[in-house]
């Protein structure tokens, strides 16, 4: 099964630091090749010019706001230029206009007919120093925070300790997804994208990414990434599908991504269920188990994760009687299945 290219939507109001965050990801991509769709509002594409020359492939959208000027059929040609078998990118980022509606942008990605992409999550960037003023001017910001899979509280260095605690507390109270603090948009690419696959020497002539060309004269400490955590879980015994789906529905909101194969003990061909979640979004892909490699292997990525609690909850999902088929649980899995 060919790996799909994740498409991440980065949203946030004007001045929140979206382009700064994007440029940081491009300069600190750990070998990942990132394609970018810049969605500027207006005829002068300032953000596109800011990132020009720093990406493997950049498409500047100058026909207005993507969320209202391009319908479902209009997004696919853009994604098709970046996502195809053997594409020179490992991930795609759509930087939304500061006045974009995040829900519509996400719908455009999810409705794409391109089989080589997958939804990589919606990231909402907020300016810690201007958060309360922005929230007063735009009450809909609370809806954006609830809808986001990951909220990046940016410019945290511009507020004092009291404001820091207050802003972070409000965001965590309102947001339904994971929350991450950042200075100057410095978050790790590892929370958004998988590690790049090892490429063989035959692909040595691939298109150069910005990481191949960038020479950094600054101290490494100036590029410290905002922290995130990862937790791994493996089991040689099948998981009960009903128990596991309950776990997914009730999982900690700090869990941003989950990936890996799950063994539900089902017999027959194509009974390897590969899970992909971003925020509340979940999908299973079905394939065959490799010979002698039937086991659950999951990786959890997020913020403020309690590894012991996660492990205990997953151990409770191990099937006590795998010989009995949990038909209702498999029906739940089927609802999230993409063949």
Coordinates of C-alpha atoms in Angstrom, one line a residue:
X1 CA 0.0 0.0 0.0
X2 CA 1.5 3.3 -1.1
X3 CA 1.8 5.9 1.7
X4 CA -0.5 8.9 1.3
X5 CA 0.8 12.5 1.5
X6 CA -0.7 14.4 4.5
X7 CA -2.3 17.7 3.8
X8 CA -2.2 20.1 6.8
X9 CA -4.3 23.2 6.9
X10 CA -2.7 26.1 8.9
X11 CA -5.2 28.8 9.8
X12 CA -5.4 31.8 12.1
X13 CA -6.2 35.5 12.0
X14 CA -4.1 38.1 10.4
X15 CA -0.8 38.6 12.2
X16 CA -1.0 35.4 14.3
X17 CA 2.3 34.1 12.9
X18 CA 1.1 31.5 10.2
X19 CA 3.8 32.4 7.7
X20 CA 6.5 32.5 10.5
X21 CA 5.4 29.0 11.5
X22 CA 5.5 27.8 7.9
X23 CA 8.9 29.3 7.3
X24 CA 10.2 27.6 10.5
X25 CA 8.9 24.2 9.3
X26 CA 10.5 24.7 5.9
X27 CA 13.9 25.5 7.5
X28 CA 13.6 22.8 10.1
X29 CA 12.0 20.0 8.2
X30 CA 14.4 17.2 9.2
X31 CA 14.7 16.1 5.6
X32 CA 11.0 16.3 4.7
X33 CA 10.1 17.8 1.4
X34 CA 7.2 20.1 1.9
X35 CA 4.9 21.4 -0.8
X36 CA 3.0 24.6 -0.1
X37 CA -0.3 26.1 -1.2
X38 CA -0.5 29.7 -0.1
X39 CA -4.0 31.1 0.1
X40 CA -3.6 34.9 0.2
X41 CA -6.6 37.3 0.0
X42 CA -6.0 40.1 -2.5
X43 CA -4.1 40.7 -5.7
X44 CA -0.7 41.1 -4.1
X45 CA 0.5 37.7 -2.8
X46 CA 2.8 38.9 0.0
X47 CA 2.9 35.6 1.9
X48 CA 3.6 33.7 -1.3
X49 CA 6.6 36.0 -2.0
X50 CA 7.8 35.5 1.6
X51 CA 8.1 31.7 1.2
X52 CA 9.0 31.7 -2.5
X53 CA 12.3 29.9 -3.1
X54 CA 12.0 28.0 0.2
X55 CA 9.8 25.1 -1.1
X56 CA 9.9 22.3 -3.6
X57 CA 6.7 23.4 -5.1
X58 CA 4.6 26.5 -4.4
X59 CA 1.3 27.4 -5.9
X60 CA 0.1 30.9 -5.3
X61 CA -3.6 31.3 -5.3
X62 CA -4.4 34.8 -6.5
X63 CA -8.1 34.4 -7.3
X64 CA -9.4 35.3 -3.9
X65 CA -9.9 33.4 -0.7
X66 CA -9.6 29.6 -1.2
X67 CA -12.5 28.9 1.1
X68 CA -15.0 30.9 -1.0
X69 CA -13.5 31.2 -4.5
X70 CA -12.6 27.6 -5.2
X71 CA -15.1 24.8 -5.0
X72 CA -14.4 21.1 -4.4
X73 CA -13.6 20.5 -8.1
X74 CA -11.1 23.4 -8.1
X75 CA -8.9 22.0 -5.3
X76 CA -8.0 18.7 -6.9
X77 CA -6.0 20.2 -9.9
X78 CA -3.9 22.0 -7.3
X79 CA -3.3 19.0 -5.2
X80 CA -2.7 16.9 -8.3
X81 CA 0.3 19.0 -9.1
X82 CA 1.8 18.1 -5.8
X83 CA 0.5 14.6 -4.9
X84 CA 0.9 11.7 -7.3
X85 CA 2.9 8.4 -7.3
X86 CA 6.6 9.3 -6.9
X87 CA 5.8 12.9 -6.1
X88 CA 8.8 15.0 -4.9
X89 CA 7.0 16.0 -1.6
X90 CA 6.4 14.2 1.7
X91 CA 3.8 16.6 3.0
X92 CA 1.6 19.5 1.8
X93 CA 0.7 22.6 3.8
X94 CA -2.1 24.9 2.9
X95 CA -1.5 28.3 4.5
X96 CA -5.0 29.8 4.8
X97 CA -5.8 33.5 4.5
X98 CA -6.3 35.3 7.7
X99 CA -10.0 35.7 7.0
X100 CA -10.5 32.1 5.8
X101 CA -13.2 29.8 7.3
X102 CA -11.3 26.8 8.6
X103 CA -14.3 24.4 8.3
X104 CA -14.7 25.1 4.6
X105 CA -10.9 24.6 4.0
X106 CA -11.0 21.2 5.8
X107 CA -14.1 20.2 3.8
X108 CA -12.2 21.0 0.6
X109 CA -9.4 18.7 1.5
X110 CA -11.6 15.9 2.7
X111 CA -13.7 16.1 -0.4
X112 CA -10.7 15.9 -2.7
X113 CA -10.8 13.0 -5.2
X114 CA -7.0 12.6 -5.2
X115 CA -6.3 9.1 -3.8
X116 CA -2.7 10.0 -2.9
X117 CA -3.5 12.4 -0.1
X118 CA -4.9 12.2 3.4
X119 CA -6.1 14.8 5.8
X120 CA -3.2 15.8 8.0
X121 CA -5.1 18.0 10.4
X122 CA -6.2 21.6 10.9
X123 CA -3.8 23.8 12.9
X124 CA -5.1 27.1 14.3
X125 CA -2.4 29.7 15.2
X126 CA -3.3 32.4 17.8
X127 CA -1.3 35.4 18.9
X128 CA -0.9 35.2 22.7
X129 CA -0.3 39.0 23.0
X130 CA -3.4 39.9 20.9
X131 CA -5.6 36.9 21.9
X132 CA -8.1 38.7 24.0
X133 CA -8.5 41.6 21.7
X134 CA -8.9 39.3 18.7
X135 CA -11.4 37.2 20.6
X136 CA -13.4 40.4 21.3
X137 CA -13.4 41.5 17.7
X138 CA -14.0 38.0 16.3
X139 CA -16.2 35.9 18.7
X140 CA -16.1 33.1 16.1
X141 CA -12.5 32.5 17.2
X142 CA -13.9 30.2 19.8
X143 CA -15.5 28.0 17.1
X144 CA -12.2 27.9 15.3
X145 CA -10.4 26.8 18.5
X146 CA -13.0 24.0 19.1
X147 CA -12.7 22.9 15.5
X148 CA -8.9 22.8 15.4
X149 CA -7.0 19.5 15.8
X150 CA -4.0 21.4 17.1
X151 CA -3.9 25.0 18.5
X152 CA -0.5 26.7 18.5
X153 CA -0.4 29.6 21.1
X154 CA 2.2 31.6 19.3
X155 CA 4.3 34.7 20.5
X156 CA 4.1 33.4 24.1
X157 CA 7.4 35.3 24.7
X158 CA 5.5 38.6 24.3
X159 CA 3.3 38.2 27.4
X160 CA 4.1 38.3 31.1
X161 CA 3.7 35.3 33.3
X162 CA 0.1 36.3 34.5
X163 CA -1.1 36.8 30.9
X164 CA 0.7 33.6 29.8
X165 CA -1.3 31.6 32.4
X166 CA -4.6 33.3 31.6
X167 CA -4.3 33.0 27.8
X168 CA -3.2 29.4 27.9
X169 CA -5.9 28.5 30.4
X170 CA -8.6 30.1 28.3
X171 CA -7.4 28.4 25.1
X172 CA -7.3 25.0 26.8
X173 CA -10.8 25.5 28.2
X174 CA -12.2 26.4 24.8
X175 CA -10.2 24.1 22.5
X176 CA -11.2 20.5 21.9
X177 CA -7.9 19.5 20.4
X178 CA -4.2 19.5 21.5
X179 CA -2.6 22.8 22.6
X180 CA 1.0 23.7 22.0
X181 CA 2.9 26.8 23.1
X182 CA 5.4 28.4 20.7
X183 CA 7.8 31.4 20.3
X184 CA 8.3 32.7 16.8
X185 CA 6.3 29.9 15.3
X186 CA 8.9 27.3 16.3
X187 CA 7.1 24.0 16.5
X188 CA 8.6 20.6 15.6
X189 CA 7.7 19.2 12.2
X190 CA 7.5 15.8 14.0
X191 CA 4.1 16.7 15.5
X192 CA 2.6 17.3 12.1
X193 CA 4.4 14.9 9.8
X194 CA 5.8 11.4 10.0
X195 CA 9.5 10.8 9.8
X196 CA 10.7 10.9 6.1
X197 CA 11.1 7.5 4.6
X198 CA 14.7 6.3 3.8
X199 CA 15.2 6.8 0.1
X200 CA 17.5 4.6 -1.9
X201 CA 20.5 5.9 -3.9
X202 CA 18.6 5.7 -7.1
X203 CA 16.6 8.7 -6.1
X204 CA 19.8 10.8 -5.3
X205 CA 19.0 13.0 -8.2
X206 CA 15.6 14.1 -6.7
X207 CA 14.7 17.8 -6.7
X208 CA 16.5 19.6 -4.0
X209 CA 14.5 20.8 -1.0
X210 CA 15.2 24.0 0.9
X211 CA 16.9 21.9 3.6
X212 CA 19.5 20.9 1.0
X213 CA 20.2 24.5 0.2
X214 CA 19.8 26.3 3.5
X215 CA 22.9 27.4 5.4
X216 CA 22.1 28.3 9.0
X217 CA 24.6 30.7 10.6
X218 CA 22.6 31.0 13.8
X219 CA 23.1 29.1 17.0
X220 CA 21.1 25.9 17.3
X221 CA 19.4 27.1 20.5
X222 CA 17.7 29.9 18.5
X223 CA 15.7 27.2 16.7
X224 CA 14.5 25.1 19.6
X225 CA 11.3 23.3 18.8
X226 CA 8.2 23.5 20.9
X227 CA 7.9 20.2 22.8
X228 CA 5.6 17.3 22.0
X229 CA 5.4 13.8 23.2
X230 CA 5.1 10.3 21.6
X231 CA 3.9 7.1 23.2
X232 CA 4.2 3.6 21.6
X233 CA 2.0 0.7 22.3
X234 CA 2.4 -2.9 21.0
X235 CA 0.4 -6.1 21.6
X236 CA 0.8 -9.6 20.2
X237 CA -2.7 -10.4 21.3
X238 CA -5.7 -9.0 19.3
X239 CA -7.7 -6.0 20.5
X240 CA -11.4 -6.1 21.1
X241 CA -12.9 -3.8 18.4
X242 CA -15.7 -2.5 20.6
X243 CA -13.4 -1.6 23.4
X244 CA -10.9 0.0 21.1
X245 CA -13.5 2.1 19.4
X246 CA -14.7 3.3 22.8
X247 CA -11.1 4.2 23.6
X248 CA -10.9 6.2 20.3
X249 CA -14.1 8.1 21.1
X250 CA -13.0 8.9 24.6
X251 CA -9.3 9.5 24.0
X252 CA -7.4 12.4 25.6
X253 CA -7.8 15.6 23.6
X254 CA -4.0 16.0 24.0
X255 CA -3.6 13.1 21.5
X256 CA -3.1 14.8 18.1
X257 CA -2.2 11.9 15.9
X258 CA -2.4 8.1 16.1
X259 CA -0.9 5.8 13.4
X260 CA -0.2 2.1 13.0
X261 CA -1.6 -1.4 12.3
X262 CA -4.3 -2.9 14.6
X263 CA -5.0 -6.6 15.0
X264 CA -8.6 -7.3 15.8
X265 CA -8.2 -11.0 15.4
X266 CA -10.4 -11.2 12.3
X267 CA -9.7 -14.0 9.9
X268 CA -9.5 -13.9 6.2
X269 CA -7.7 -11.7 3.7
X270 CA -7.1 -8.0 4.1
X271 CA -7.6 -8.1 7.9
X272 CA -4.7 -5.8 8.7
X273 CA -6.4 -2.5 9.8
X274 CA -4.0 0.5 9.6
X275 CA -5.3 3.3 11.8
X276 CA -4.8 7.0 10.9
X277 CA -6.2 9.7 13.2
X278 CA -5.8 13.4 13.3
X279 CA -7.7 15.1 16.1
X280 CA -11.3 13.6 16.0
X281 CA -10.8 12.4 12.4
X282 CA -10.2 8.7 12.1
X283 CA -9.7 6.3 9.2
X284 CA -8.8 2.6 8.8
X285 CA -7.1 1.3 5.7
X286 CA -7.3 -2.5 5.2
X287 CA -4.5 -4.6 3.8
X288 CA -2.9 -8.1 4.2
X289 CA -0.7 -9.0 7.1
X290 CA 3.0 -9.7 6.2
X291 CA 4.0 -13.2 7.0
X292 CA 4.7 -13.6 10.7
X293 CA 4.1 -10.0 11.6
X294 CA 0.6 -9.9 12.9
X295 CA 0.5 -7.5 15.9
X296 CA -0.8 -4.2 17.0
X297 CA 1.8 -1.4 16.8
X298 CA 0.5 2.1 17.5
X299 CA 2.3 5.4 17.9
X300 CA 0.6 8.3 19.7
X301 CA 1.7 11.9 19.2
X302 CA 0.5 14.9 21.1
X303 CA 0.9 17.2 24.1
X304 CA 0.5 16.6 27.8
X305 CA 0.2 12.8 27.3
X306 CA 0.1 10.5 30.3
X307 CA 2.0 7.5 29.0
X308 CA 1.0 5.2 31.9
X309 CA -2.7 6.1 31.6
X310 CA -2.6 5.6 27.8
X311 CA -0.9 2.2 28.1
X312 CA -3.4 1.1 30.8
X313 CA -6.4 2.1 28.6
X314 CA -5.0 0.2 25.7
X315 CA -4.2 -2.9 27.7
X316 CA -7.8 -2.9 28.8
X317 CA -8.7 -3.1 25.1
X318 CA -6.8 -6.5 24.7
X319 CA -9.4 -9.1 23.9
X320 CA -10.0 -11.5 26.7
X321 CA -11.7 -14.0 24.4
X322 CA -10.4 -13.5 20.8
X323 CA -12.2 -16.7 19.6
X324 CA -15.6 -14.9 19.9
X325 CA -16.2 -12.6 17.0
X326 CA -17.3 -9.1 18.1
X327 CA -19.6 -8.3 15.2
X328 CA -20.8 -5.0 16.6
X329 CA -17.3 -3.8 17.2
X330 CA -16.3 -4.8 13.6
X331 CA -19.2 -2.8 12.4
X332 CA -17.9 0.3 14.2
X333 CA -14.5 -0.3 12.5
X334 CA -16.2 -0.7 9.1
X335 CA -17.7 2.8 9.4
X336 CA -14.2 4.3 9.5
X337 CA -12.9 2.0 6.8
X338 CA -11.4 3.1 3.4
X339 CA -10.4 0.2 1.1

